[in-house]
CSV table of C-alpha atoms and ligand atoms in Angstrom, one decimal:
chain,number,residue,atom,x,y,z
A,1100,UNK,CA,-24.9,-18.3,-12.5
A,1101,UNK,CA,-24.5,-16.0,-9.5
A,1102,UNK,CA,-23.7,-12.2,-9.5
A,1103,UNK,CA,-20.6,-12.0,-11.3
A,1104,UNK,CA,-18.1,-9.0,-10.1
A,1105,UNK,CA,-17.3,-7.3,-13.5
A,1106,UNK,CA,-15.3,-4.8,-12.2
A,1107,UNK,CA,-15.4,-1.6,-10.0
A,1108,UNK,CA,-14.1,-1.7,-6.4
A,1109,UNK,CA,-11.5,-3.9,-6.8
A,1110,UNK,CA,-10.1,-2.8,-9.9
A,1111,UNK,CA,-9.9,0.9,-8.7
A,1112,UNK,CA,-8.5,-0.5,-5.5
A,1113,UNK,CA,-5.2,-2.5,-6.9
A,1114,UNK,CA,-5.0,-0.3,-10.2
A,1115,UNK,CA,-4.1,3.0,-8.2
A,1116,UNK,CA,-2.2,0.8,-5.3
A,1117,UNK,CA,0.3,-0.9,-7.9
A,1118,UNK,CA,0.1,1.7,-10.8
A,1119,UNK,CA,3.6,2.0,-11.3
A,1120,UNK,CA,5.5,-0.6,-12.7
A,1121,UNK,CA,2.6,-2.5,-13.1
A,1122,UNK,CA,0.6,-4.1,-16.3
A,1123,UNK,CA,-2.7,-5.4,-16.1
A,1124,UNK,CA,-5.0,-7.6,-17.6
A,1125,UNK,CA,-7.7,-9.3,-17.8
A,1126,UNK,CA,-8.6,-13.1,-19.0
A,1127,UNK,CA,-10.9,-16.0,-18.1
A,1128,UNK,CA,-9.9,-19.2,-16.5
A,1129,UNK,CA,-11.2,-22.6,-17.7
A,1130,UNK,CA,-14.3,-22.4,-15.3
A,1131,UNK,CA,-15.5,-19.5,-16.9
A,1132,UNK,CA,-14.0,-17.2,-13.7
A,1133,UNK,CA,-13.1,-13.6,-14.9
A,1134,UNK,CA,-9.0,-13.1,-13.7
A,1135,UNK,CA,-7.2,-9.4,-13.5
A,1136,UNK,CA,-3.9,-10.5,-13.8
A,1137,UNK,CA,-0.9,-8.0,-12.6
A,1138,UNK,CA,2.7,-8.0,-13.3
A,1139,UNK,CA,5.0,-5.9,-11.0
A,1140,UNK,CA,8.2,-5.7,-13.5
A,1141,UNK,CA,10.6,-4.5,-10.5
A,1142,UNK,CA,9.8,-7.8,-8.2
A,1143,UNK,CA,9.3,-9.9,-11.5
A,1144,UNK,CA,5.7,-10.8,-9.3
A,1145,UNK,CA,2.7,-11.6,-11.5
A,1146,UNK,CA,-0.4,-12.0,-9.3
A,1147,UNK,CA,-3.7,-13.1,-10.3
A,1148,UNK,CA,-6.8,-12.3,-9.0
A,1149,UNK,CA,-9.5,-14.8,-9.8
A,1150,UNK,CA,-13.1,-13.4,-8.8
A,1151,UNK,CA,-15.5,-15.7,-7.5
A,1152,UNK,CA,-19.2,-16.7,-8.8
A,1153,UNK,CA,-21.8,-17.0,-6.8
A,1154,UNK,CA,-21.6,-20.9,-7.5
A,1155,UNK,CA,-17.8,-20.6,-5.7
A,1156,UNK,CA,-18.5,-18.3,-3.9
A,1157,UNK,CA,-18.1,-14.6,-3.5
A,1158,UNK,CA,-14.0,-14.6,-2.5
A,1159,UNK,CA,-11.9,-13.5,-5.1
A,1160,UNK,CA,-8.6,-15.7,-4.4
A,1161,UNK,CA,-5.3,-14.2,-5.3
A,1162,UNK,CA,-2.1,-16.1,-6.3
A,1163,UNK,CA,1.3,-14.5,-6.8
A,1164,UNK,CA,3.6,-16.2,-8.7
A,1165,UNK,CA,7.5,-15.9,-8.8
A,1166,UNK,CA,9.7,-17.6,-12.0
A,1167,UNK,CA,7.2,-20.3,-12.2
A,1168,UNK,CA,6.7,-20.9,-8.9
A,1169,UNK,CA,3.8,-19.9,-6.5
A,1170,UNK,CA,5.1,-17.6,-3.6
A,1171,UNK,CA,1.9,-16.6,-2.4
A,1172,UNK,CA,-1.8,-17.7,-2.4
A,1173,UNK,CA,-4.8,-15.8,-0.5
A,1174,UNK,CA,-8.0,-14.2,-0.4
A,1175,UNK,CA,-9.8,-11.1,-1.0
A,1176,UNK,CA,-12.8,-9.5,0.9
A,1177,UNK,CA,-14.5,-6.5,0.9
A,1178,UNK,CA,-15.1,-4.6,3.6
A,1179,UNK,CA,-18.9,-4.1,4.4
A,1180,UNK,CA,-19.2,-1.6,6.8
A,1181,UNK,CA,-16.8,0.4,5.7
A,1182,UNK,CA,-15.3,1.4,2.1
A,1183,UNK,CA,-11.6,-0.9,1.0
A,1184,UNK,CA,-10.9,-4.3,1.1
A,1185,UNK,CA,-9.1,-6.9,2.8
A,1186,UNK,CA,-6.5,-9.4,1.4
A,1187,UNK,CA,-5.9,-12.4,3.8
A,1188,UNK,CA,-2.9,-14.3,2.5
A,1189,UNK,CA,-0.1,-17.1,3.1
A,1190,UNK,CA,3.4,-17.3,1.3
A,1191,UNK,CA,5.6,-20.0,0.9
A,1192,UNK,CA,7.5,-19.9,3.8
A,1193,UNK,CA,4.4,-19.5,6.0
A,1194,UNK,CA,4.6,-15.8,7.2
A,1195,UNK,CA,0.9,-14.9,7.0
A,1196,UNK,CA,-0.1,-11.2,5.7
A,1197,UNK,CA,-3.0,-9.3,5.7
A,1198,UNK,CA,-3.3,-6.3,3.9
A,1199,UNK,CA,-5.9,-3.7,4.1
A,1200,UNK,CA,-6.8,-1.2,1.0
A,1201,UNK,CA,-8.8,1.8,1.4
A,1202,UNK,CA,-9.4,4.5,-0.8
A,1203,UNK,CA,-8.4,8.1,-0.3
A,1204,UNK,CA,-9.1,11.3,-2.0
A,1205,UNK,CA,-5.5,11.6,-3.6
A,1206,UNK,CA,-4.4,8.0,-3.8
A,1207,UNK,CA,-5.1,4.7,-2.0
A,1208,UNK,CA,-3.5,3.3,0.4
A,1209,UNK,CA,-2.6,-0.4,1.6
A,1210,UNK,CA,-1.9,-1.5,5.0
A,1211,UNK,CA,0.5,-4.3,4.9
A,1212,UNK,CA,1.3,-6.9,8.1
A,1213,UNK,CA,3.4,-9.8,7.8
A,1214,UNK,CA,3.6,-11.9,10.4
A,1215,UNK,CA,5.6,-15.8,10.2
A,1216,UNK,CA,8.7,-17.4,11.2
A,1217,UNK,CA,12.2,-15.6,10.7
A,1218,UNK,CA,13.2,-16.5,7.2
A,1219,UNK,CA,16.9,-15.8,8.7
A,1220,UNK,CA,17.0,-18.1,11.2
A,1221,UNK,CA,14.3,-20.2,10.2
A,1222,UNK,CA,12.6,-19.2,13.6
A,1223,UNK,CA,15.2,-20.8,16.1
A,1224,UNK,CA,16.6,-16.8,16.7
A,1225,UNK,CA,20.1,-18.8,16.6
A,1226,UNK,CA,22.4,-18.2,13.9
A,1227,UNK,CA,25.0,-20.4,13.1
A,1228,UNK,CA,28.6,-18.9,12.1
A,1229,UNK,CA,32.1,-19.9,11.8
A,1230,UNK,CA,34.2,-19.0,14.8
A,1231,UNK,CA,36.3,-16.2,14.0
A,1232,UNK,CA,39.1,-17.3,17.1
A,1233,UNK,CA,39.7,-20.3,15.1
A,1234,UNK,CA,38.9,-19.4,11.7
A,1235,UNK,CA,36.1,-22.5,12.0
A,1236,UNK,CA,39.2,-25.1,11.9
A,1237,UNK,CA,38.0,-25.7,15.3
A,1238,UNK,CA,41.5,-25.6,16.6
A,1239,UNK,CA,43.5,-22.6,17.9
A,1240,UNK,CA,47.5,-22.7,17.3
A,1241,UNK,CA,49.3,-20.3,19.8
A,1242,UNK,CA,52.2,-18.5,18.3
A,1243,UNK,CA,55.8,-20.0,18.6
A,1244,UNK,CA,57.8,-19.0,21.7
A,1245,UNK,CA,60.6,-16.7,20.7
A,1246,UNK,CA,64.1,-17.9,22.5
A,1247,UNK,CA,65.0,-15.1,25.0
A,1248,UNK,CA,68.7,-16.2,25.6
A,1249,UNK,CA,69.3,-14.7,21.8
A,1250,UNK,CA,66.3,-12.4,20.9
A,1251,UNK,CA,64.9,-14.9,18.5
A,1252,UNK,CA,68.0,-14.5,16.1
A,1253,UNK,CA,69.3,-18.2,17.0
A,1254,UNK,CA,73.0,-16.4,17.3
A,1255,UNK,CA,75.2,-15.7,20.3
A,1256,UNK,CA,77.9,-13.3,19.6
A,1257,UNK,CA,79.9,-15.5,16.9
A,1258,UNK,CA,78.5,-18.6,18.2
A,1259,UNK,CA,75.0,-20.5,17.4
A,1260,UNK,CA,72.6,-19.8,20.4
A,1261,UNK,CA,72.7,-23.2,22.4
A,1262,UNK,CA,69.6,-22.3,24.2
A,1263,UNK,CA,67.5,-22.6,20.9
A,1264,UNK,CA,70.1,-24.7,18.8
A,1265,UNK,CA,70.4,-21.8,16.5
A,1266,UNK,CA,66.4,-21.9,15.5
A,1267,UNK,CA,65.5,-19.1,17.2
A,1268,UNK,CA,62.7,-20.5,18.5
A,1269,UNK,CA,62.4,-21.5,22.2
A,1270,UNK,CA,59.1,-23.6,22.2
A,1271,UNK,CA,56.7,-24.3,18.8
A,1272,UNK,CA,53.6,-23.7,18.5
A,1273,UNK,CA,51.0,-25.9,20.7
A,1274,UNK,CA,48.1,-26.8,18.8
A,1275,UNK,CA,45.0,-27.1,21.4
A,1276,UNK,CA,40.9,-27.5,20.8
A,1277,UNK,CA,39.8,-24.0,20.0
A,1278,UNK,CA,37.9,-23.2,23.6
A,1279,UNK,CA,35.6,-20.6,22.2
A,1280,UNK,CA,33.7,-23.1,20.1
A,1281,UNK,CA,34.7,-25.9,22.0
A,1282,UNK,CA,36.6,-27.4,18.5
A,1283,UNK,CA,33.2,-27.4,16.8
A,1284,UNK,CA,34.5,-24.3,14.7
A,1285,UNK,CA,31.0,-23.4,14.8
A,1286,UNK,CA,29.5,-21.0,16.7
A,1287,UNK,CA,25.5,-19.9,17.5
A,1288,UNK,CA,24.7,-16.3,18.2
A,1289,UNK,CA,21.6,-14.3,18.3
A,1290,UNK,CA,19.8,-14.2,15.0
A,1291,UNK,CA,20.2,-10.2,13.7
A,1292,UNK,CA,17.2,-9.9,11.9
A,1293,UNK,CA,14.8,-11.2,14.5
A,1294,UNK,CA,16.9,-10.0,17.9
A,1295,UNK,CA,16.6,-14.0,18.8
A,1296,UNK,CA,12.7,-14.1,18.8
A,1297,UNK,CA,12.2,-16.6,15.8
A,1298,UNK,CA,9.7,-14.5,14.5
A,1299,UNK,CA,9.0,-12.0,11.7
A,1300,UNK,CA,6.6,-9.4,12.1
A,1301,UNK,CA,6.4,-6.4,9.4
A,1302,UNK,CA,4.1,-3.5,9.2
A,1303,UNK,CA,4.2,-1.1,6.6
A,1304,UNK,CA,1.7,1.4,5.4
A,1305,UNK,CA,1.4,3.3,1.7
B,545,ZN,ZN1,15.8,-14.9,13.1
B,546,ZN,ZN1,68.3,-18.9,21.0
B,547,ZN,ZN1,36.8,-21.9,17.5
């Protein structure tokens, strides 16, 4: 069997980056592999990392998992030419992420950038929404014409207002194609989150 990482860098590493909130522990998978497995209780995340033999080689693969199912799966390296280490990972949705842990005196810190197709939009920067002229009926109803000869109130002095035949109303409401959405009742607009480039990109630092 090949050098087997018992613990040390890594442990140091993820232990002081998710200390809060955070159990660990430790098992062995069915090909003997030694696995830290981490639970973040506020994202209700457990993520394993399984170390590699030399006979798999030296990667320790990580895979976070999410009420059964697996949201994440990457890679671990350490750096060689200088201290920290280097996750290299993929979720679900394909939005890749690197993140880079390197130790400080006080704390250690991870640098974390995502980068993968809008989520929101699912990278067409379009968004889809109901047309608000039309209320996404896809037709527009203009208001009934009030009769002018009797202000609407369908009378004339004592008599009934022949003008409107005592309805008050002049000319009904014309129902035509809503033009703003051209009677699809659907409308596309810029995505928000991405500003219409179909792309996520995140960078945060800790
Ligand atoms: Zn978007
Ligand atoms: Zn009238
Ligand atoms: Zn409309």
């Amino acid at each position: 069997m090949g050098r087997r990482r018992q613990s040390g860098l890594f442990e140091t590493l993820f232990k002081s980056v998710f200390g809060v909130g955070t159990t660990v522990h430790y098992k062995t998978d069915w090909l003997g592999r030694k696995q830290k497995v981490v639970k973040h209780h506020d994202s209700g995340k457990t993520k394993t990392y399984t170390h590699g033999t030399g006979f798999f080689g030296n990667k320790t693969r990580t895979k976070t998992v999410k009420q059964g199912k697996v949201v994440e799966e990457g890679t671990v390296r350490e750096n060689i030419f200088w201290s920290g280490a280097t996750e290299r990972a993929r979720k679900r949705d394909g939005t890749d992420v690197t993140r880079k842990y390197s130790p400080g005196f006080f704390r250690d810190h991870v640098t974390t950038h995502e980068n993968g197709i809008c989520f929101k939009c699912d990278g067409t920067g379009q968004k889809e929404i109901n047309c608000r002229t039309c209320n996404g009926t896809g037709t527009f109803t203009f208001p009934d014409g009030q009769c002018r000869a009797c202000n609407g109130t369908g009378r004339y002095g004592e008599d009934q207002c022949r003008r409107c035949s005592g309805t008050g109303i002049y000319s009904s409401g014309k129902q035509t194609s809503c033009n703003r959405c051209e009677g699809s009742g659907r409308r596309s607009v810029i995505c928000n989150k991405c500003n219409g480039s179909g792309k996520f990109i995140k960078s945060s630092y800790r």
